[in-house]
Amino acid sequence: MKVLVLDTTLRDGEQTPGVSLTVEQKVMIAEALDALGVDIIEAGTAVSSEGEFKAIRAISEKGLRAEICSFARIKKEDIDAAADAGADSVFMVAPASEYHINAKFPGKGKDFVIQKSVEAIEYARERGLLVEFGAEDASRADLDFVVSLLKAGEEAKAERLTFADTVGVLTPERASEIVGRLKRELKAPVAIHCHDDFGLATANTVFAVKSGADEFHATVNGIGERAGNASLEEVCMVLDYLYGIEIGIKKEKLYPLSKLVEKFTRVVVPPNKPIVGENAFTHESGIHTSALLRDARTYEPISPETVGRKRVIVLGKHAGRASVEAILKEFGYSATREQMDEILARIKELGDLGKRVTDADVRAIAETVLQIKSEKKVKLEDLAILTGKNTTPMASVKLRINGEERVEAAIGVGPVDAAINAIRKAIKDYADIKLVSYHVDAITGGTDALVDVIVQLKRGNRIVTARGARTDIVMASVEAFVEGLNMLI
Ligand code: MN
């Protein structure tokens, strides 16, 4: 039987400190999750706020293939809110550990929790909801009680039963043992819900699935309370690639989904995060690149395209001959051995200064060394900015593109945005050029600091990086953008 995937990015993930998604953002993420192929989307907690209720309703109305689920406690109002919002199901949890029972139902005992749970499950079913019933903080609870609680849930006709490692204290061995026992004593499908407090969420989830769990919970980028939840992309790729367990996920959609969630939640994915981190398929050229360029399998376990990504080779002080040759070839240049030594030496010099070497830097260095005078296709002739407290930032630019003069003006949310918008208007014939990323560093301190702007521009499959360094941030940004255009046009 296929392992079911419950994604809780919109519920547990949204409980990440500082994260709050709008209804529209939640709908967009839900649609992307559906397209990815997850089976169950836990869309929020209907009872918790007006916004949550509206989001669950809007997602339910989308007619997605996935089951739409609302989180609920064993309380009538939680169940009513979920049903009224149009959810297909509830993920309903009951406290299982002493800590949780004493905090949530002081003075009451385990029997009370079982009785309340059975009533809540029966009520949810009356309201037409499918019930996934979970034992909260089960990993710190008496396992015999967890089994009795889940058994009672099964008898009350809960569809699926969840073991929640609420504070992330499971180990892979215990996860295996526990799931083994649950599978022996229960008939309904068993799900596992893990947190990453000790960095074991992925391992625990995988061991649970290997030991027979029928479903797992995860979030995109592993976001969630405290150290987060098991991360969807890691669990999916480990099961698929390392264990050969088919989970019916469109793997090539993992990276675009990760970027969407990163953008909306503003929780930045660490560069070294498996599968989706910026560096996961980035190689600094020099040490490994010549082998890599010959056969990518030398230094990549899976090809980046598998998860919807592209390989990136960055240059730095380890820059090697093979990678620089590859870049020169793109420009149609060739260098003698001595010229190449000189180009490499100059790139290393820049890298030693702690600078990230851009494609434009390599080109400029190569052109100097090779004595090539390349005619710039796009030239900035003039730039004027108007900004103020009660003024919408406005910019006008005069560009010369292939010898032809263009003058355009535009507004923006700030002066940099206005200037870039004006340039975009002037190059509207090249509308397929997209700004992928924009990065600013102040090189020195103070308001007169030199700022270093690095932009990444994309046209079709080609991505180039370019730099502008000035004391004026608007000029630095415009310079970087124009430099990038020159590489692409
Ligand atoms: Mn949780």
Tab-separated table of C-alpha atoms and ligand atoms in Angstrom:
chain	number	residue	atom	x	y	z
A	1	MET	CA	0.000	0.000	0.000
A	2	LYS	CA	1.135	3.519	-0.777
A	3	VAL	CA	2.409	5.633	2.106
A	4	LEU	CA	0.125	8.641	2.650
A	5	VAL	CA	1.626	12.117	2.945
A	6	LEU	CA	0.003	14.689	5.239
A	7	ASP	CA	1.508	18.117	4.758
A	8	THR	CA	1.080	20.455	7.715
A	9	THR	CA	2.987	23.493	6.417
A	10	LEU	CA	-0.200	25.543	6.690
A	11	ARG	CA	-0.890	24.458	10.293
A	12	ASP	CA	2.187	23.316	12.256
A	13	GLY	CA	4.431	25.186	9.811
A	14	GLU	CA	2.480	28.359	10.294
A	15	GLN	CA	3.032	28.022	14.047
A	16	THR	CA	6.674	28.919	13.348
A	17	PRO	CA	7.512	31.984	15.464
A	18	GLY	CA	6.902	35.130	13.424
A	19	VAL	CA	5.035	33.467	10.568
A	20	SER	CA	1.562	34.551	9.563
A	21	LEU	CA	0.139	33.814	6.136
A	22	THR	CA	-2.722	35.602	4.405
A	23	VAL	CA	-5.711	33.708	3.022
A	24	GLU	CA	-4.443	34.224	-0.539
A	25	GLN	CA	-0.974	32.945	0.331
A	26	LYS	CA	-2.434	29.869	2.026
A	27	VAL	CA	-4.554	29.115	-1.037
A	28	MET	CA	-1.523	29.406	-3.323
A	29	ILE	CA	0.548	27.079	-1.139
A	30	ALA	CA	-2.343	24.595	-0.941
A	31	GLU	CA	-2.622	24.554	-4.725
A	32	ALA	CA	1.113	23.950	-5.045
A	33	LEU	CA	0.939	21.117	-2.480
A	34	ASP	CA	-1.919	19.558	-4.413
A	35	ALA	CA	0.054	19.780	-7.647
A	36	LEU	CA	3.025	18.174	-5.865
A	37	GLY	CA	0.773	15.243	-5.028
A	38	VAL	CA	0.404	15.210	-1.232
A	39	ASP	CA	-2.616	13.207	-0.059
A	40	ILE	CA	-3.776	15.350	2.855
A	41	ILE	CA	-3.363	19.095	3.331
A	42	GLU	CA	-3.745	20.215	6.934
A	43	ALA	CA	-4.797	23.757	6.102
A	44	GLY	CA	-4.979	25.358	9.552
A	45	THR	CA	-7.048	25.409	12.730
A	46	ALA	CA	-10.559	26.562	11.818
A	47	VAL	CA	-11.524	27.549	15.366
A	48	SER	CA	-8.473	29.708	16.042
A	49	SER	CA	-9.334	32.855	14.071
A	50	GLU	CA	-11.510	34.409	11.412
A	51	GLY	CA	-8.590	34.349	8.971
A	52	GLU	CA	-7.880	30.661	9.579
A	53	PHE	CA	-11.547	29.824	9.086
A	54	LYS	CA	-11.663	31.783	5.825
A	55	ALA	CA	-8.461	30.163	4.566
A	56	ILE	CA	-9.768	26.637	5.212
A	57	ARG	CA	-13.049	27.534	3.552
A	58	ALA	CA	-11.293	29.048	0.504
A	59	ILE	CA	-9.004	26.012	0.153
A	60	SER	CA	-11.916	23.588	0.555
A	61	GLU	CA	-13.798	25.422	-2.187
A	62	LYS	CA	-10.907	24.979	-4.636
A	63	GLY	CA	-11.939	21.408	-5.378
A	64	LEU	CA	-8.414	20.074	-4.981
A	65	ARG	CA	-7.606	16.398	-5.290
A	66	ALA	CA	-6.106	16.259	-1.782
A	67	GLU	CA	-8.153	15.799	1.391
A	68	ILE	CA	-8.459	19.147	3.215
A	69	CYS	CA	-8.002	18.852	6.947
A	70	SER	CA	-8.397	21.182	9.935
A	71	PHE	CA	-6.605	20.762	13.238
A	72	ALA	CA	-8.946	20.325	16.230
A	73	ARG	CA	-8.822	19.639	19.922
A	74	ILE	CA	-11.337	17.218	21.483
A	75	LYS	CA	-13.790	20.109	21.748
A	76	LYS	CA	-17.182	20.679	20.183
A	77	GLU	CA	-16.383	24.237	19.033
A	78	ASP	CA	-13.240	23.065	17.237
A	79	ILE	CA	-15.190	20.388	15.392
A	80	ASP	CA	-18.028	22.769	14.505
A	81	ALA	CA	-15.586	25.330	13.093
A	82	ALA	CA	-13.882	22.672	10.939
A	83	ALA	CA	-17.202	21.368	9.620
A	84	ASP	CA	-18.583	24.872	8.999
A	85	ALA	CA	-15.423	25.794	7.064
A	86	GLY	CA	-16.086	22.863	4.740
A	87	ALA	CA	-13.047	20.748	5.660
A	88	ASP	CA	-13.090	17.076	4.651
A	89	SER	CA	-11.452	15.953	7.856
A	90	VAL	CA	-10.039	16.885	11.240
A	91	PHE	CA	-6.670	16.014	12.710
A	92	MET	CA	-7.909	15.795	16.272
A	93	VAL	CA	-5.484	15.400	19.127
A	94	ALA	CA	-5.919	14.327	22.735
A	95	PRO	CA	-3.255	14.852	25.406
A	96	ALA	CA	-1.421	11.620	26.136
A	97	SER	CA	1.457	12.477	28.506
A	98	GLU	CA	1.092	13.410	32.178
A	99	TYR	CA	2.443	16.889	31.352
A	100	HIS	CA	-0.268	17.511	28.782
A	101	ILE	CA	-3.148	15.874	30.673
A	102	ASN	CA	-2.359	17.843	33.839
A	103	ALA	CA	-1.986	21.128	31.945
A	104	LYS	CA	-5.097	20.729	29.797
A	105	PHE	CA	-7.491	18.852	32.066
A	106	PRO	CA	-6.224	19.541	35.601
A	107	GLY	CA	-7.596	17.196	38.182
A	108	LYS	CA	-9.016	14.811	35.584
A	109	GLY	CA	-7.407	11.519	34.707
A	110	LYS	CA	-6.687	9.295	31.750
A	111	ASP	CA	-10.185	7.794	31.671
A	112	PHE	CA	-11.611	11.279	31.302
A	113	VAL	CA	-9.358	11.923	28.281
A	114	ILE	CA	-10.493	8.662	26.666
A	115	GLN	CA	-14.172	9.441	27.298
A	116	LYS	CA	-13.853	13.022	25.953
A	117	SER	CA	-12.004	11.729	22.889
A	118	VAL	CA	-14.639	9.129	22.062
A	119	GLU	CA	-17.399	11.743	22.374
A	120	ALA	CA	-15.494	14.193	20.174
A	121	ILE	CA	-14.777	11.594	17.478
A	122	GLU	CA	-18.415	10.526	17.429
A	123	TYR	CA	-19.548	14.136	17.197
A	124	ALA	CA	-17.108	14.893	14.370
A	125	ARG	CA	-18.445	11.913	12.437
A	126	GLU	CA	-22.001	13.140	12.989
A	127	ARG	CA	-20.892	16.419	11.447
A	128	GLY	CA	-19.720	14.521	8.393
A	129	LEU	CA	-15.995	14.777	9.056
A	130	LEU	CA	-13.431	12.097	8.543
A	131	VAL	CA	-11.298	11.824	11.688
A	132	GLU	CA	-7.569	11.356	12.031
A	133	PHE	CA	-7.130	10.918	15.772
A	134	GLY	CA	-3.777	11.612	17.390
A	135	ALA	CA	-2.096	11.137	20.758
A	136	GLU	CA	-0.272	14.351	21.601
A	137	ASP	CA	3.159	14.176	23.279
A	138	ALA	CA	2.863	10.407	22.869
A	139	SER	CA	6.626	9.881	22.954
A	140	ARG	CA	6.764	11.083	26.601
A	141	ALA	CA	3.589	9.233	27.605
A	142	ASP	CA	3.018	5.767	29.015
A	143	LEU	CA	2.912	3.651	25.858
A	144	ASP	CA	0.215	1.340	27.271
A	145	PHE	CA	-2.021	4.374	27.718
A	146	VAL	CA	-1.255	5.623	24.194
A	147	VAL	CA	-2.312	2.236	22.837
A	148	SER	CA	-5.567	2.286	24.878
A	149	LEU	CA	-6.309	5.843	23.782
A	150	LEU	CA	-5.774	5.111	20.098
A	151	LYS	CA	-7.716	1.854	20.396
A	152	ALA	CA	-10.653	3.778	21.853
A	153	GLY	CA	-10.351	6.167	18.921
A	154	GLU	CA	-10.407	3.274	16.494
A	155	GLU	CA	-13.514	1.838	18.151
A	156	ALA	CA	-15.183	5.262	17.868
A	157	LYS	CA	-14.485	4.982	14.120
A	158	ALA	CA	-11.539	7.292	13.682
A	159	GLU	CA	-10.188	6.609	10.200
A	160	ARG	CA	-6.489	7.005	10.976
A	161	LEU	CA	-4.446	7.096	14.191
A	162	THR	CA	-1.428	9.309	14.812
A	163	PHE	CA	1.522	9.019	17.142
A	164	ALA	CA	2.811	12.557	17.742
A	165	ASP	CA	6.384	13.148	18.883
A	166	THR	CA	5.349	16.648	19.939
A	167	VAL	CA	8.662	17.703	21.478
A	168	GLY	CA	10.972	15.739	19.191
A	169	VAL	CA	12.456	13.243	21.649
A	170	LEU	CA	12.033	10.035	19.634
A	171	THR	CA	15.010	8.108	18.346
A	172	PRO	CA	14.942	5.970	15.207
A	173	GLU	CA	15.089	2.728	17.249
A	174	ARG	CA	12.178	3.745	19.479
A	175	ALA	CA	10.183	4.990	16.494
A	176	SER	CA	10.576	1.515	14.959
A	177	GLU	CA	9.604	-0.325	18.130
A	178	ILE	CA	6.585	1.861	18.793
A	179	VAL	CA	5.225	1.709	15.262
A	180	GLY	CA	5.776	-2.067	15.286
A	181	ARG	CA	3.623	-2.372	18.410
A	182	LEU	CA	0.927	0.023	17.131
A	183	LYS	CA	0.693	-1.940	13.902
A	184	ARG	CA	0.261	-5.198	15.861
A	185	GLU	CA	-2.415	-3.828	18.191
A	186	LEU	CA	-4.397	-1.522	15.881
A	187	LYS	CA	-6.227	-2.169	12.650
A	188	ALA	CA	-6.641	1.400	11.366
A	189	PRO	CA	-3.789	3.068	9.419
A	190	VAL	CA	-1.067	4.535	11.657
A	191	ALA	CA	0.547	7.938	11.080
A	192	ILE	CA	3.723	9.468	12.517
A	193	HIS	CA	4.207	13.169	13.372
A	194	CYS	CA	7.771	14.200	14.247
A	195	HIS	CA	9.533	17.353	15.404
A	196	ASP	CA	13.167	18.236	14.877
A	197	ASP	CA	14.345	19.336	18.329
A	198	PHE	CA	17.339	16.981	18.149
A	199	GLY	CA	17.704	16.989	14.380
A	200	LEU	CA	16.168	13.508	14.145
A	201	ALA	CA	12.760	14.315	12.642
A	202	THR	CA	13.620	12.979	9.198
A	203	ALA	CA	15.358	9.866	10.549
A	204	ASN	CA	12.516	9.113	12.986
A	205	THR	CA	9.881	9.571	10.296
A	206	VAL	CA	11.760	7.333	7.872
A	207	PHE	CA	12.255	4.605	10.500
A	208	ALA	CA	8.563	4.769	11.396
A	209	VAL	CA	7.601	4.336	7.736
A	210	LYS	CA	10.129	1.512	7.319
A	211	SER	CA	8.517	-0.174	10.335
A	212	GLY	CA	5.044	-0.033	8.858
A	213	ALA	CA	3.600	3.467	9.401
A	214	ASP	CA	0.980	4.075	6.719
A	215	GLU	CA	1.276	7.862	6.738
A	216	PHE	CA	3.689	10.593	7.780
A	217	HIS	CA	3.316	14.275	8.597
A	218	ALA	CA	5.807	16.854	7.313
A	219	THR	CA	6.223	20.517	6.409
A	220	VAL	CA	7.902	22.219	3.476
A	221	ASN	CA	11.446	23.310	4.411
A	222	GLY	CA	10.865	21.644	7.801
A	223	ILE	CA	9.360	24.822	9.218
A	224	GLY	CA	7.321	24.578	12.408
A	225	GLU	CA	7.337	25.340	16.100
A	226	ARG	CA	10.757	25.589	17.740
A	227	ALA	CA	13.237	23.591	15.627
A	228	GLY	CA	10.468	22.671	13.209
A	229	ASN	CA	8.835	19.520	11.864
A	230	ALA	CA	10.102	16.691	9.685
A	231	SER	CA	10.855	18.290	6.359
A	232	LEU	CA	8.750	17.145	3.449
A	233	GLU	CA	11.484	17.285	0.832
A	234	GLU	CA	13.955	15.335	2.974
A	235	VAL	CA	11.552	12.565	3.944
A	236	CYS	CA	10.277	12.262	0.365
A	237	MET	CA	13.760	12.046	-1.138
A	238	VAL	CA	15.105	9.653	1.503
A	239	LEU	CA	12.158	7.297	1.041
A	240	ASP	CA	12.298	7.553	-2.729
A	241	TYR	CA	16.015	7.567	-3.436
A	242	LEU	CA	17.582	5.728	-0.505
A	243	TYR	CA	14.820	3.225	0.321
A	244	GLY	CA	12.994	2.882	-2.983
A	245	ILE	CA	9.585	3.536	-1.397
A	246	GLU	CA	7.219	5.126	-3.902
A	247	ILE	CA	5.175	7.984	-2.431
A	248	GLY	CA	3.619	9.433	-5.562
A	249	ILE	CA	5.199	12.896	-5.272
A	250	LYS	CA	6.169	14.935	-8.314
A	251	LYS	CA	9.741	15.418	-7.129
A	252	GLU	CA	10.597	18.084	-9.690
A	253	LYS	CA	8.083	20.370	-7.984
A	254	LEU	CA	9.846	20.199	-4.601
A	255	TYR	CA	12.227	23.098	-5.173
A	256	PRO	CA	9.709	25.582	-6.630
A	257	LEU	CA	7.398	24.780	-3.692
A	258	SER	CA	10.249	25.333	-1.235
A	259	LYS	CA	10.921	28.762	-2.748
A	260	LEU	CA	7.224	29.693	-2.623
A	261	VAL	CA	6.988	28.776	1.071
A	262	GLU	CA	10.260	30.588	1.820
A	263	LYS	CA	8.952	33.719	0.121
A	264	PHE	CA	5.554	33.772	1.840
A	265	THR	CA	6.723	32.743	5.326
A	266	ARG	CA	9.979	34.733	5.132
A	267	VAL	CA	11.659	31.837	6.915
A	268	VAL	CA	14.954	31.707	5.049
A	269	VAL	CA	16.133	28.222	4.103
A	270	PRO	CA	19.687	27.663	5.437
A	271	PRO	CA	22.168	27.413	2.548
A	272	ASN	CA	23.335	23.967	3.642
A	273	LYS	CA	19.840	22.465	3.980
A	274	PRO	CA	19.561	19.126	2.131
A	275	ILE	CA	17.695	19.131	-1.195
A	276	VAL	CA	16.448	22.744	-1.103
A	277	GLY	CA	19.314	24.789	0.409
A	278	GLU	CA	21.070	27.281	-1.831
A	279	ASN	CA	24.295	25.266	-1.704
A	280	ALA	CA	22.794	21.792	-2.102
A	281	PHE	CA	23.748	21.718	-5.798
A	282	THR	CA	26.317	24.519	-5.847
A	283	HIS	CA	29.966	23.771	-6.396
A	284	GLU	CA	32.794	26.177	-5.896
A	285	SER	CA	34.882	25.715	-8.931
A	286	GLY	CA	38.456	24.600	-8.778
A	287	ILE	CA	38.787	21.629	-6.538
A	288	HIS	CA	36.083	19.389	-7.943
A	289	THR	CA	34.795	21.066	-11.015
A	290	SER	CA	36.871	19.429	-13.696
A	291	ALA	CA	35.698	15.957	-12.615
A	292	LEU	CA	32.193	17.319	-12.159
A	293	LEU	CA	32.067	18.802	-15.624
A	294	ARG	CA	33.154	15.466	-17.060
A	295	ASP	CA	30.650	13.441	-15.035
A	296	ALA	CA	28.288	15.163	-12.606
A	297	ARG	CA	27.771	11.923	-10.673
A	298	THR	CA	31.263	12.306	-9.198
A	299	TYR	CA	30.104	14.912	-6.687
A	300	GLU	CA	26.300	14.779	-6.797
A	301	PRO	CA	24.163	11.994	-5.301
A	302	ILE	CA	21.174	12.939	-7.454
A	303	SER	CA	20.971	15.268	-10.395
A	304	PRO	CA	19.575	18.698	-9.476
A	305	GLU	CA	16.886	18.417	-12.170
A	306	THR	CA	15.310	15.544	-10.183
A	307	VAL	CA	14.052	18.048	-7.634
A	308	GLY	CA	13.480	20.914	-10.048
A	309	ARG	CA	16.856	22.623	-9.711
A	310	LYS	CA	19.925	23.491	-11.706
A	311	ARG	CA	23.572	22.962	-10.919
A	312	VAL	CA	25.415	26.143	-9.994
A	313	ILE	CA	29.153	26.602	-10.225
A	314	VAL	CA	30.453	29.605	-8.389
A	315	LEU	CA	33.875	31.061	-8.666
A	316	GLY	CA	36.071	32.017	-5.792
A	317	LYS	CA	39.648	31.693	-4.758
A	318	HIS	CA	39.533	28.002	-5.640
A	319	ALA	CA	38.653	28.844	-9.233
A	320	GLY	CA	40.032	26.219	-11.546
A	321	ARG	CA	40.980	26.136	-15.179
A	322	ALA	CA	38.065	23.913	-16.269
A	323	SER	CA	35.336	26.132	-14.915
A	324	VAL	CA	36.884	29.343	-16.248
A	325	GLU	CA	37.328	27.691	-19.648
A	326	ALA	CA	33.658	26.717	-19.593
A	327	ILE	CA	32.665	30.328	-18.908
A	328	LEU	CA	34.979	31.751	-21.596
A	329	LYS	CA	33.530	29.292	-24.089
A	330	GLU	CA	30.081	30.730	-23.378
A	331	PHE	CA	31.357	34.156	-24.439
A	332	GLY	CA	33.061	32.647	-27.475
A	333	TYR	CA	36.588	33.436	-26.233
A	334	SER	CA	39.619	31.210	-26.168
A	335	ALA	CA	42.828	31.813	-24.285
A	336	THR	CA	46.392	30.550	-24.578
A	337	ARG	CA	47.951	28.789	-21.611
A	338	GLU	CA	49.735	31.937	-20.442
A	339	GLN	CA	46.625	34.094	-20.849
A	340	MET	CA	44.649	31.529	-18.873
A	341	ASP	CA	47.218	31.579	-16.035
A	342	GLU	CA	46.883	35.344	-15.914
A	343	ILE	CA	43.059	35.222	-15.904
A	344	LEU	CA	43.083	32.652	-13.104
A	345	ALA	CA	45.551	34.669	-11.059
A	346	ARG	CA	43.360	37.759	-11.305
A	347	ILE	CA	40.208	35.821	-10.366
A	348	LYS	CA	41.965	34.385	-7.307
A	349	GLU	CA	43.079	37.862	-6.331
A	350	LEU	CA	39.465	39.003	-6.300
A	351	GLY	CA	38.437	35.853	-4.404
A	352	ASP	CA	41.175	36.420	-1.829
A	353	LEU	CA	39.651	39.807	-1.093
A	354	GLY	CA	36.616	37.841	0.079
A	355	LYS	CA	34.599	38.831	-2.950
A	356	ARG	CA	32.200	36.621	-4.758
A	357	VAL	CA	33.393	36.548	-8.337
A	358	THR	CA	30.561	37.204	-10.751
A	359	ASP	CA	30.248	36.159	-14.392
A	360	ALA	CA	30.643	39.808	-15.314
A	361	ASP	CA	33.905	39.936	-13.330
A	362	VAL	CA	35.270	36.935	-15.211
A	363	ARG	CA	34.296	38.474	-18.497
A	364	ALA	CA	35.847	41.815	-17.619
A	365	ILE	CA	39.055	40.131	-16.467
A	366	ALA	CA	39.188	37.923	-19.564
A	367	GLU	CA	38.591	40.851	-21.871
A	368	THR	CA	41.373	42.827	-20.232
A	369	VAL	CA	43.812	39.936	-20.437
A	370	LEU	CA	42.812	38.959	-23.966
A	371	GLN	CA	42.839	42.638	-25.021
A	372	ILE	CA	39.339	42.345	-26.381
A	373	LYS	CA	37.455	45.586	-26.632
A	374	SER	CA	33.847	44.563	-26.445
A	375	GLU	CA	31.244	47.120	-27.373
A	376	LYS	CA	28.681	47.477	-24.586
A	377	LYS	CA	25.212	46.977	-25.992
A	378	VAL	CA	23.455	48.779	-23.159
A	379	LYS	CA	24.881	52.034	-21.831
A	380	LEU	CA	23.470	54.168	-19.049
A	381	GLU	CA	23.622	57.781	-20.197
A	382	ASP	CA	21.610	59.464	-17.472
A	383	LEU	CA	19.661	58.717	-14.307
A	384	ALA	CA	17.538	61.049	-12.177
A	385	ILE	CA	15.700	60.161	-8.984
A	386	LEU	CA	12.986	61.979	-7.085
A	387	THR	CA	12.070	60.742	-3.632
A	388	GLY	CA	10.827	62.148	-0.339
A	389	LYS	CA	8.552	61.721	2.657
A	390	ASN	CA	5.316	62.430	0.800
A	391	THR	CA	6.518	61.671	-2.705
A	392	THR	CA	6.219	58.380	-4.550
A	393	PRO	CA	9.777	57.508	-5.557
A	394	MET	CA	10.202	58.199	-9.257
A	395	ALA	CA	13.114	57.621	-11.601
A	396	SER	CA	13.907	58.572	-15.164
A	397	VAL	CA	16.638	56.926	-17.201
A	398	LYS	CA	18.317	57.540	-20.514
A	399	LEU	CA	19.759	54.356	-21.991
A	400	ARG	CA	21.537	53.705	-25.271
A	401	ILE	CA	20.645	50.232	-26.495
A	402	ASN	CA	22.453	49.067	-29.635
A	403	GLY	CA	23.102	52.725	-30.436
A	404	GLU	CA	19.474	53.742	-30.095
A	405	GLU	CA	18.480	56.187	-27.359
A	406	ARG	CA	15.588	55.379	-24.996
A	407	VAL	CA	14.194	57.600	-22.266
A	408	GLU	CA	11.749	56.207	-19.740
A	409	ALA	CA	10.352	57.098	-16.313
A	410	ALA	CA	8.745	54.897	-13.675
A	411	ILE	CA	7.674	54.877	-10.069
A	412	GLY	CA	8.510	52.266	-7.427
A	413	VAL	CA	8.239	51.399	-3.753
A	414	GLY	CA	11.664	52.954	-3.237
A	415	PRO	CA	14.284	54.709	-5.357
A	416	VAL	CA	16.067	51.475	-6.348
A	417	ASP	CA	12.795	49.870	-7.363
A	418	ALA	CA	11.804	52.982	-9.357
A	419	ALA	CA	15.152	53.043	-11.190
A	420	ILE	CA	14.998	49.321	-12.046
A	421	ASN	CA	11.380	49.729	-13.199
A	422	ALA	CA	12.407	52.567	-15.500
A	423	ILE	CA	15.163	50.410	-17.003
A	424	ARG	CA	12.740	47.527	-17.422
A	425	LYS	CA	10.456	49.837	-19.408
A	426	ALA	CA	13.349	50.949	-21.596
A	427	ILE	CA	14.258	47.333	-22.379
A	428	LYS	CA	10.725	46.095	-22.898
A	429	ASP	CA	11.843	44.461	-26.169
A	430	TYR	CA	13.739	42.055	-23.911
A	431	ALA	CA	10.807	41.311	-21.623
A	432	ASP	CA	12.042	37.735	-21.206
A	433	ILE	CA	14.906	38.946	-19.003
A	434	LYS	CA	14.049	38.393	-15.351
A	435	LEU	CA	15.681	39.594	-12.156
A	436	VAL	CA	16.213	36.415	-10.111
A	437	SER	CA	17.908	37.824	-7.045
A	438	TYR	CA	19.204	41.099	-5.653
A	439	HIS	CA	21.765	41.233	-2.883
A	440	VAL	CA	23.397	44.202	-1.135
A	441	ASP	CA	26.456	44.297	1.109
A	442	ALA	CA	27.892	47.379	2.743
A	443	ILE	CA	31.604	46.873	2.400
A	444	THR	CA	32.632	49.505	4.908
A	445	GLY	CA	30.672	51.023	7.795
A	446	GLY	CA	29.053	54.447	7.878
A	447	THR	CA	26.580	56.304	5.691
A	448	ASP	CA	29.304	56.926	3.115
A	449	ALA	CA	30.016	53.187	2.881
A	450	LEU	CA	30.784	51.543	-0.391
A	451	VAL	CA	27.894	49.244	-1.208
A	452	ASP	CA	28.263	46.141	-3.295
A	453	VAL	CA	25.163	45.070	-5.189
A	454	ILE	CA	25.074	41.646	-6.825
A	455	VAL	CA	22.197	40.802	-9.125
A	456	GLN	CA	21.288	37.572	-10.828
A	457	LEU	CA	19.472	37.928	-14.140
A	458	LYS	CA	17.883	35.172	-16.140
A	459	ARG	CA	16.975	34.831	-19.762
A	460	GLY	CA	15.676	31.442	-20.862
A	461	ASN	CA	18.055	28.898	-19.375
A	462	ARG	CA	20.890	31.336	-18.892
A	463	ILE	CA	21.582	32.900	-15.529
A	464	VAL	CA	24.289	35.519	-15.084
A	465	THR	CA	25.567	37.415	-12.079
A	466	ALA	CA	26.811	40.978	-12.184
A	467	ARG	CA	28.045	43.529	-9.697
A	468	GLY	CA	27.802	47.242	-9.109
A	469	ALA	CA	29.944	48.847	-6.421
A	470	ARG	CA	29.346	52.489	-5.524
A	471	THR	CA	28.734	54.670	-2.501
A	472	ASP	CA	25.288	55.384	-3.936
A	473	ILE	CA	23.014	52.370	-3.584
A	474	VAL	CA	20.758	53.411	-6.467
A	475	MET	CA	23.714	53.822	-8.817
A	476	ALA	CA	25.251	50.538	-7.645
A	477	SER	CA	21.983	48.733	-8.309
A	478	VAL	CA	21.519	50.287	-11.733
A	479	GLU	CA	25.121	49.563	-12.663
A	480	ALA	CA	24.763	45.903	-11.662
A	481	PHE	CA	21.526	45.587	-13.591
A	482	VAL	CA	22.949	47.214	-16.734
A	483	GLU	CA	26.071	45.068	-16.465
A	484	GLY	CA	23.881	41.951	-16.308
A	485	LEU	CA	21.863	43.124	-19.326
A	486	ASN	CA	25.076	43.475	-21.291
A	487	MET	CA	25.843	39.841	-20.610
A	488	LEU	CA	22.435	38.662	-21.785
A	489	ILE	CA	21.611	40.887	-24.756
B	1	MN	MN	3.341	19.331	15.844
